[in-house]
């Protein structure tokens, strides 16, 4: 089963979360969706990658909402045996004073056009391990600092060891965000200078060699967003001076501080120190990262989304008819210009009906196909400002009295993000308060499948982050594949994607959001069908054509992997 993947050297792509498919809840949000799209495109393009992640048997969580919009979190258990094949390899990672054994599963991403990409799921739920250690790979982003650092040790140290044990030849290591930065320490253990070449006091670790092997993609535009651990905790978990053959920490503290930061182990700093190629996920984000970490060259490879995954069935059929080959070569979508308006409208109406039906099933709320749907769904956290749309509910209702529109919302808050949970409850309340004036629904348990329906079935895709905190954002790109224009704050990808009145509209706060909705967006929707169709096509021919993960992976291949 594994043999077909061992024939050639592969790029090892490490990510704490990967959205493999909607039935497998091993992702929390955009980072995991991006990782999944990365691998789906790698499979389509037959790029030699192997992905490494945790099995996350209890997923992120399943979100239920109580009558007041309170978020109830349920484990999202899944059975790896149903989707993946157990692999024989088992490796030890020393944590605190004991060996934690790490096993592995193989999940294969299969492209519709024949390509395949292997994903290794790391699993500590083995009989050899103490009960608490069996849960290290259970809860995605669960627990406290100690739990998270143990997870990162399993991912970084365990992941490299498992790839070796399975017989993979690795041509490069790609860290998707800092969670997997510890893999660099594991590599340093293997690449040392011969003792005879060292002068007294010199470090034996061949840092330049490891840097040549590693690539790092950062996704966080602010210092506070980066994972950091106190060295006291790091030393305790790494069993400093443990002496066993499994010992995870061959370094003294001073050496580690040089690589990972003076006061705390900063995973971004560590990844930067050990990677020859570093990139941000949008132009503005790369510039900000370069300013945050002077001395490092941070390139920009803008994110993209997987064409087939994020295109609704009605649009897949439409593109197949008019621009055959589009999902393998999304550049062809530039030619979608010639699709008759009526066919674009019909494809959109089919996607809109699918969303309306799902809203009815989930909430009992009946939306109309005749009025535009304003869609907004994301991780509910303060910087995404989900409440901005409801700054002045009276004004919203007044705008809707002139020209009706509808609102659909969704999103989970991290279980420890109290502010995020407050926002979920607030939005839930706002939708109820608008009842009878602006039809509005808050859908529970935002996930990949719901995102597919929402980004395709809405008429306008809204995004209101607090600039410059959105590194990229990707849901607006998904909307673009379905001819849905964005109404968004100029931040992240939208700085590059927005051409005013051509691909959508920019806003800079609540006031301009209301003004554009009232004076530009709704009058166009109701008054100028041909103008609206032009805008729908603009989203496809200018944005989907570029913000896709095929273009992104071709760039990673030529600029990062082959260097
Ligand atoms: C695309 C997606 C995201 C990320 O969307 P942003 O626009 O980056 O906020 C988060 N969650 C799910 C389920 C998604 O499909």
XYZ file of C-alpha atoms and ligand atoms in Angstrom:
578
model
C 0.000 0.000 0.000
C 2.812 2.364 0.919
C 5.266 1.151 -1.726
C 3.931 3.316 -4.548
C 4.837 6.391 -2.482
C 8.388 5.293 -1.701
C 9.582 5.213 -5.318
C 10.697 8.839 -5.467
C 11.934 11.497 -3.064
C 9.101 13.608 -1.625
C 8.574 16.967 0.011
C 7.374 16.326 3.576
C 4.557 18.772 4.310
C 3.931 19.168 8.062
C 0.722 20.728 9.341
C -1.001 20.546 12.735
C -4.377 20.480 10.978
C -5.507 19.231 7.577
C -9.068 19.240 6.208
C -8.932 15.902 4.387
C -12.668 15.633 3.739
C -15.862 16.741 5.442
C -16.284 13.397 7.243
C -12.874 13.778 8.928
C -12.891 16.636 11.486
C -9.110 17.107 11.777
C -9.170 20.860 11.170
C -10.269 24.018 12.949
C -10.421 26.611 10.191
C -8.606 28.287 7.336
C -5.157 26.832 8.069
C -6.445 23.269 7.826
C -8.567 23.995 4.760
C -5.494 25.485 3.085
C -3.435 22.394 3.980
C -6.130 20.173 2.473
C -6.310 22.273 -0.688
C -2.501 22.212 -0.912
C -2.543 18.412 -0.930
C -5.523 18.144 -3.272
C -3.680 20.305 -5.782
C -0.450 18.357 -5.228
C -2.389 15.178 -6.093
C -3.944 16.789 -9.194
C -0.545 18.024 -10.352
C 1.232 14.765 -9.421
C 3.693 16.676 -7.239
C 5.636 14.322 -4.967
C 4.491 15.350 -1.465
C 3.891 13.386 1.701
C 1.892 15.102 4.422
C 2.328 14.588 8.166
C -0.261 15.574 10.775
C -1.867 14.307 13.998
C -4.752 11.860 13.795
C -6.891 14.086 16.095
C -9.361 11.308 16.904
C -11.647 13.720 18.769
C -11.354 16.332 16.017
C -11.693 20.009 16.812
C -15.280 19.886 18.091
C -18.855 19.725 16.900
C -20.731 22.929 17.659
C -24.271 22.951 18.982
C -26.068 26.183 19.869
C -28.541 26.441 22.725
C -31.640 28.641 22.607
C -29.608 31.719 23.636
C -26.810 31.088 21.157
C -24.573 29.560 23.812
C -21.978 27.315 22.203
C -22.018 23.682 23.331
C -18.948 21.690 22.338
C -19.071 17.984 21.589
C -16.087 15.800 20.715
C -16.102 15.154 16.968
C -14.992 11.534 17.179
C -13.991 9.756 14.008
C -12.661 6.291 13.369
C -9.313 6.273 11.519
C -9.806 2.584 10.684
C -12.768 3.528 8.510
C -10.769 5.880 6.252
C -7.084 5.073 6.706
C -4.811 2.035 6.763
C -2.698 1.217 9.820
C 1.048 1.264 9.178
C 3.530 -0.973 10.927
C 5.980 1.711 11.997
C 6.174 2.777 15.613
C 8.681 5.273 17.009
C 9.467 6.554 20.484
C 9.624 10.188 21.555
C 10.953 10.945 25.006
C 8.658 13.306 26.895
C 9.392 14.215 30.515
C 10.656 10.984 32.009
C 9.050 8.463 29.723
C 8.960 7.118 26.197
C 5.782 7.996 24.306
C 5.178 5.655 21.385
C 3.862 7.076 18.165
C 2.104 4.945 15.555
C 0.910 5.926 12.095
C -1.985 5.614 9.661
C -1.981 6.154 5.922
C -4.742 8.217 4.346
C -4.563 8.712 0.593
C -5.907 11.818 -1.149
C -7.168 10.747 -4.549
C -7.509 13.231 -7.353
C -10.305 12.827 -9.861
C -7.688 12.788 -12.565
C -5.600 9.979 -11.135
C -2.996 11.645 -8.896
C -2.539 10.442 -5.319
C -1.004 12.065 -2.254
C -0.175 10.162 0.955
C -0.996 11.616 4.368
C 0.599 10.158 7.500
C -1.608 10.494 10.592
C 0.370 10.252 13.840
C -1.348 8.432 16.693
C -0.301 7.933 20.338
C -3.425 5.951 21.226
C -1.410 2.743 21.595
C -1.580 0.073 24.297
C 2.101 0.697 25.164
C 1.366 4.241 26.340
C 0.086 5.452 29.697
C -3.607 6.438 29.570
C -2.855 10.182 29.552
C -0.298 9.833 26.752
C -2.790 7.924 24.622
C -4.737 11.184 24.403
C -1.869 13.402 23.193
C -3.095 13.141 19.604
C -6.832 13.310 20.460
C -7.860 16.960 20.724
C -6.858 19.451 18.030
C -5.647 22.643 19.775
C -6.960 21.237 23.063
C -5.543 21.473 26.560
C -2.937 23.708 28.149
C 0.610 24.714 27.205
C 2.015 21.393 28.323
C -0.490 19.434 26.209
C 0.136 21.600 23.161
C 3.899 21.316 23.463
C 3.585 17.532 23.764
C 1.508 17.569 20.564
C 4.164 19.623 18.804
C 6.872 17.225 19.969
C 4.897 14.297 18.563
C 4.324 16.167 15.286
C 7.845 17.551 14.803
C 10.099 14.921 16.367
C 7.765 11.932 15.950
C 6.840 12.933 12.399
C 10.436 13.005 11.126
C 11.170 9.674 12.840
C 8.062 8.018 11.427
C 8.936 9.123 7.875
C 12.391 7.571 8.323
C 10.968 4.387 9.810
C 8.568 4.035 6.880
C 11.373 4.442 4.371
C 10.508 7.835 2.864
C 13.280 9.702 1.140
C 12.622 13.373 1.910
C 13.890 16.050 -0.476
C 12.637 18.988 1.608
C 10.598 19.705 4.735
C 7.794 22.256 4.500
C 6.448 23.612 7.795
C 2.912 24.905 7.386
C 2.895 27.414 10.285
C 5.164 27.180 13.332
C 3.482 24.208 15.054
C 5.862 21.784 13.346
C 9.065 23.801 13.917
C 10.472 21.172 16.288
C 11.133 19.016 13.235
C 14.150 21.254 12.686
C 15.626 20.178 16.037
C 15.167 16.548 15.079
C 17.012 17.178 11.809
C 19.865 18.897 13.655
C 20.395 15.709 15.632
C 21.127 13.954 12.373
C 23.295 16.603 10.751
C 26.343 17.249 12.874
C 29.934 18.134 12.019
C 32.484 15.440 12.729
C 34.094 16.058 16.124
C 37.515 16.287 14.447
C 36.448 19.430 12.566
C 35.232 21.277 15.644
C 37.190 23.745 17.690
C 36.624 23.776 21.427
C 33.231 25.192 22.372
C 31.874 25.115 18.824
C 28.401 23.757 18.215
C 28.396 20.400 16.434
C 25.097 21.125 14.694
C 25.127 21.777 10.975
C 22.534 24.545 10.921
C 23.197 25.576 7.277
C 22.542 22.023 6.121
C 19.212 21.867 7.952
C 18.254 25.301 6.642
C 18.822 24.070 3.101
C 16.309 21.303 3.766
C 13.543 23.393 5.333
C 10.835 25.726 4.008
C 8.483 27.683 6.245
C 5.134 29.303 5.544
C 4.009 31.763 8.229
C 0.293 32.533 8.547
C 0.176 34.959 11.454
C 0.563 38.699 10.943
C 0.911 39.706 14.603
C 3.511 38.879 17.186
C 0.884 37.825 19.753
C -0.495 35.169 17.432
C 2.667 33.082 17.454
C 2.994 29.985 19.610
C 5.426 30.457 22.482
C 6.482 28.215 25.354
C 8.432 29.033 28.522
C 11.903 27.449 28.460
C 11.247 26.001 31.886
C 8.406 23.938 30.357
C 10.486 23.076 27.298
C 13.345 21.784 29.439
C 10.998 19.733 31.589
C 9.247 18.089 28.626
C 12.419 17.580 26.642
C 13.895 15.812 29.617
C 17.020 17.909 29.411
C 20.045 15.794 30.192
C 17.961 12.620 30.245
C 20.722 10.609 28.639
C 18.467 7.959 27.105
C 18.849 7.154 23.427
C 15.394 8.630 22.889
C 16.258 11.954 24.463
C 14.589 14.694 22.476
C 16.823 17.578 23.475
C 20.421 17.295 22.454
C 20.942 21.043 22.895
C 21.930 23.195 25.734
C 19.624 26.056 26.503
C 21.907 28.755 25.111
C 21.967 27.060 21.716
C 18.220 26.697 21.637
C 17.772 30.348 22.655
C 19.847 31.427 19.685
C 17.483 29.619 17.355
C 14.159 30.089 19.106
C 14.323 33.389 20.969
C 15.878 34.605 24.184
C 13.011 34.609 26.670
C 10.604 31.987 25.407
C 10.710 29.317 22.726
C 8.943 31.101 19.869
C 7.959 28.562 17.228
C 7.910 31.147 14.445
C 11.403 32.301 15.386
C 12.621 28.704 15.464
C 11.102 27.940 12.058
C 12.615 31.128 10.595
C 16.063 30.278 11.979
C 15.992 26.827 10.432
C 14.481 27.553 6.985
C 16.249 28.771 3.865
C 12.955 29.680 2.228
C 10.272 31.612 4.095
C 7.018 32.966 2.749
C 3.878 34.778 3.806
C 0.456 34.047 2.333
C -0.361 37.399 0.704
C 1.766 40.335 -0.431
C 0.847 42.599 2.483
C 1.302 39.756 4.950
C 4.792 38.990 3.649
C 5.756 42.655 4.014
C 4.463 42.737 7.588
C 6.273 39.530 8.489
C 9.517 40.895 7.074
C 9.121 43.998 9.265
C 8.325 41.873 12.317
C 11.423 39.713 11.785
C 14.131 41.950 10.382
C 17.000 40.119 8.774
C 14.871 37.441 7.142
C 13.825 37.464 3.524
C 10.085 36.739 3.556
C 8.663 36.106 0.109
C 4.993 36.176 -0.837
C 3.121 33.217 -2.285
C -0.542 34.223 -2.139
C -2.935 31.510 -1.007
C -5.432 29.830 -3.271
C -8.304 27.360 -2.975
C -8.775 24.002 -4.669
C -10.825 24.485 -7.853
C -12.939 21.341 -7.864
C -13.553 21.224 -4.104
C -14.831 24.789 -3.929
C -16.941 24.880 -7.057
C -20.634 23.983 -6.676
C -21.985 21.102 -8.823
C -23.942 23.515 -11.035
C -20.819 25.598 -11.774
C -18.674 22.507 -12.346
C -21.136 21.452 -15.055
C -21.233 24.982 -16.487
C -17.433 25.303 -16.681
C -17.158 21.776 -18.109
C -19.417 22.880 -20.968
C -17.701 26.190 -21.716
C -14.088 25.931 -20.528
C -13.354 22.201 -20.443
C -10.219 21.360 -18.480
C -10.726 24.276 -16.054
C -10.250 22.256 -12.877
C -6.858 20.987 -13.952
C -5.825 24.273 -15.509
C -7.824 27.014 -13.777
C -6.169 29.616 -16.034
C -8.887 28.624 -18.510
C -11.445 30.365 -16.310
C -10.184 33.595 -17.838
C -12.272 32.552 -20.811
C -15.495 32.233 -18.791
C -16.236 35.716 -20.130
C -18.082 34.174 -23.064
C -20.561 32.193 -20.927
C -24.061 33.613 -21.534
C -25.435 35.599 -18.565
C -28.514 33.411 -18.355
C -26.414 30.299 -17.794
C -24.353 31.964 -15.049
C -27.576 33.050 -13.350
C -29.066 29.567 -13.636
C -25.966 27.940 -12.130
C -26.027 30.442 -9.272
C -29.726 29.905 -8.641
C -29.120 26.159 -8.285
C -26.392 26.810 -5.688
C -28.640 29.323 -3.918
C -31.496 26.815 -3.719
C -29.142 24.267 -2.167
C -28.164 26.786 0.523
C -31.772 27.855 1.148
C -32.739 24.204 1.589
C -29.923 23.625 4.102
C -30.879 26.757 6.057
C -34.435 25.431 6.266
C -33.255 22.013 7.488
C -30.935 23.458 10.113
C -33.035 26.350 11.448
C -36.535 26.147 10.010
C -36.029 29.624 8.533
C -37.369 30.085 4.992
C -35.243 32.320 2.811
C -36.332 33.604 -0.572
C -34.496 32.970 -3.829
C -35.533 36.458 -5.010
C -33.707 38.606 -2.456
C -29.893 38.618 -2.261
C -28.200 36.670 0.524
C -25.358 38.337 2.373
C -23.096 35.522 3.612
C -20.602 35.696 6.465
C -18.933 32.659 8.024
C -15.616 32.336 9.794
C -13.880 31.465 13.015
C -15.617 33.615 15.593
C -12.818 35.569 17.143
C -12.397 39.235 17.969
C -10.191 40.340 15.045
C -12.652 38.975 12.473
C -15.180 41.491 13.897
C -18.306 39.433 13.247
C -20.339 42.076 15.054
C -19.479 44.891 12.629
C -22.479 44.193 10.404
C -24.738 44.719 13.434
C -23.250 48.014 14.570
C -26.596 49.679 13.763
C -29.401 47.109 13.365
C -31.913 49.927 12.832
C -30.031 51.079 9.761
C -29.859 47.507 8.439
C -33.614 47.206 8.766
C -34.124 50.579 7.083
C -31.949 49.558 4.132
C -33.883 46.288 3.823
C -37.204 48.157 3.812
C -36.156 49.850 0.568
C -34.538 46.832 -1.050
C -34.881 43.505 0.774
C -31.852 41.361 1.546
C -31.162 38.380 3.786
C -28.291 37.329 6.048
C -26.749 33.914 6.687
C -24.033 33.484 9.313
C -21.980 30.629 10.721
C -18.821 30.039 12.715
C -17.255 28.346 15.720
C -15.375 29.966 18.590
C -12.341 28.205 20.076
C -13.488 26.560 23.357
C -11.138 28.827 25.338
C -11.970 32.036 23.479
C -14.568 33.613 25.763
C -14.804 36.720 23.606
C -15.405 34.509 20.561
C -18.223 32.703 22.344
C -19.746 35.998 23.365
C -19.730 36.981 19.678
C -21.477 33.739 18.673
C -24.230 34.474 21.200
C -24.427 38.120 20.126
C -24.826 37.253 16.444
C -27.394 34.630 17.303
C -29.342 37.295 19.223
C -29.016 39.871 16.430
C -30.446 37.491 13.838
C -33.489 36.919 16.069
C -33.982 40.578 16.798
C -34.091 41.301 13.050
C -36.801 38.692 12.418
C -39.666 40.106 10.367
C -37.457 42.945 9.070
C -34.322 41.242 7.727
C -34.554 37.451 7.351
C -31.404 36.153 9.044
C -30.081 32.791 10.212
C -27.109 31.600 12.263
C -26.172 28.081 11.171
C -24.521 25.733 13.695
C -21.329 23.707 13.202
C -19.544 25.549 10.384
C -17.432 22.996 8.530
C -16.112 22.185 5.078
C -19.470 20.979 3.741
C -21.331 23.999 5.091
C -18.631 26.319 3.733
C -19.160 24.800 0.279
C -22.886 25.609 0.427
C -22.427 29.069 1.934
C -19.707 30.393 -0.352
C -21.590 29.204 -3.449
C -25.182 29.962 -2.436
C -24.725 33.497 -1.102
C -25.044 36.461 -3.488
C -22.543 38.673 -1.685
C -19.672 37.429 0.483
C -18.898 39.687 3.424
C -15.612 39.953 5.306
C -14.912 42.486 8.056
C -11.534 41.773 9.691
C -9.653 44.386 11.656
C -6.814 45.324 9.276
C -3.988 44.344 9.141
C -4.768 41.185 11.098
C -6.112 38.994 8.292
C -3.019 37.273 6.859
C -4.899 36.137 3.765
C -8.443 34.828 4.229
C -9.636 32.249 1.736
C -13.419 32.027 1.892
C -13.764 34.967 -0.517
C -11.710 32.970 -3.040
C -14.152 30.074 -2.696
C -16.973 32.531 -3.384
C -15.126 33.748 -6.510
C -15.150 30.224 -7.987
C -18.944 30.394 -7.754
C -19.274 33.843 -9.287
C -20.020 35.471 -5.910
C -18.499 38.948 -5.478
C -16.983 40.038 -2.141
C -17.820 43.049 -0.009
C -14.803 43.285 2.224
C -12.334 45.265 4.277
C -9.136 45.843 2.291
C -6.895 43.361 4.068
C -5.174 40.055 3.304
C -5.915 38.666 -0.153
C -8.590 41.300 -0.878
C -5.904 43.996 -1.252
C -4.811 42.045 -4.325
C -8.226 40.685 -5.313
C -10.429 43.778 -5.151
C -11.093 45.789 -8.276
C -13.874 48.132 -7.284
C -17.179 47.392 -9.062
C -15.429 44.694 -11.111
C -14.741 41.856 -8.644
C -16.645 43.327 -5.676
C -16.298 46.251 -3.304
C -13.988 47.485 -0.562
C -15.192 48.883 2.748
C -13.335 50.373 5.690
C -15.840 50.106 8.521
C -19.509 49.874 9.458
C -20.454 53.224 7.900
C -19.034 52.408 4.475
C -20.463 48.891 4.695
C -23.962 50.328 5.100
C -23.396 53.028 2.482
C -22.148 50.625 -0.167
C -24.869 48.133 0.553
C -27.563 50.795 0.301
C -26.289 52.918 -2.582
C -24.174 50.565 -4.721
C -24.681 46.858 -4.094
C -28.446 46.540 -3.732
C -29.334 49.049 -6.502
C -27.076 47.108 -8.884
C -28.549 43.761 -7.852
C -32.148 44.879 -8.339
C -31.755 47.473 -11.061
C -29.097 46.269 -13.467
C -29.152 42.520 -14.079
C -26.552 42.805 -16.857
C -24.242 44.820 -14.590
C -24.632 42.238 -11.838
C -23.831 39.393 -14.257
C -20.692 41.279 -15.320
C -19.638 41.431 -11.694
C -20.286 37.712 -11.217
C -18.059 36.985 -14.188
C -15.423 39.378 -12.872
C -15.141 37.268 -9.714
C -14.451 34.202 -11.863
C -12.319 35.581 -14.678
C -10.145 37.872 -12.549
C -10.026 36.194 -9.126
C -10.756 32.444 -9.386
C -8.359 32.343 -12.308
C -5.546 33.447 -9.979
C -6.479 32.658 -6.337
C -6.457 28.901 -6.741
C -4.206 26.291 -5.129
C -2.952 24.971 -8.485
C -1.222 28.287 -9.174
C -0.074 28.348 -5.546
C 1.431 24.840 -5.739
C 3.130 25.498 -9.050
C 4.832 28.406 -7.329
C 5.806 26.360 -4.266
C 7.185 23.715 -6.604
C 9.304 26.040 -8.715
C 10.299 28.663 -6.136
C 10.454 26.784 -2.834
C 10.790 23.050 -3.365
C 13.228 22.988 -6.282
C 15.681 25.522 -4.931
C -12.414 28.539 4.100
C -12.756 28.185 5.507
C -12.245 28.942 6.556
C -11.356 30.146 6.343
O -12.083 31.239 5.849
P -11.510 32.731 6.009
O -12.069 33.481 4.896
O -10.034 32.619 5.917
O -11.963 33.217 7.325
C -12.572 28.572 7.858
N -13.370 27.522 8.102
C -13.891 26.777 7.111
C -14.770 25.617 7.457
C -13.601 27.081 5.783
O -14.109 26.324 4.794
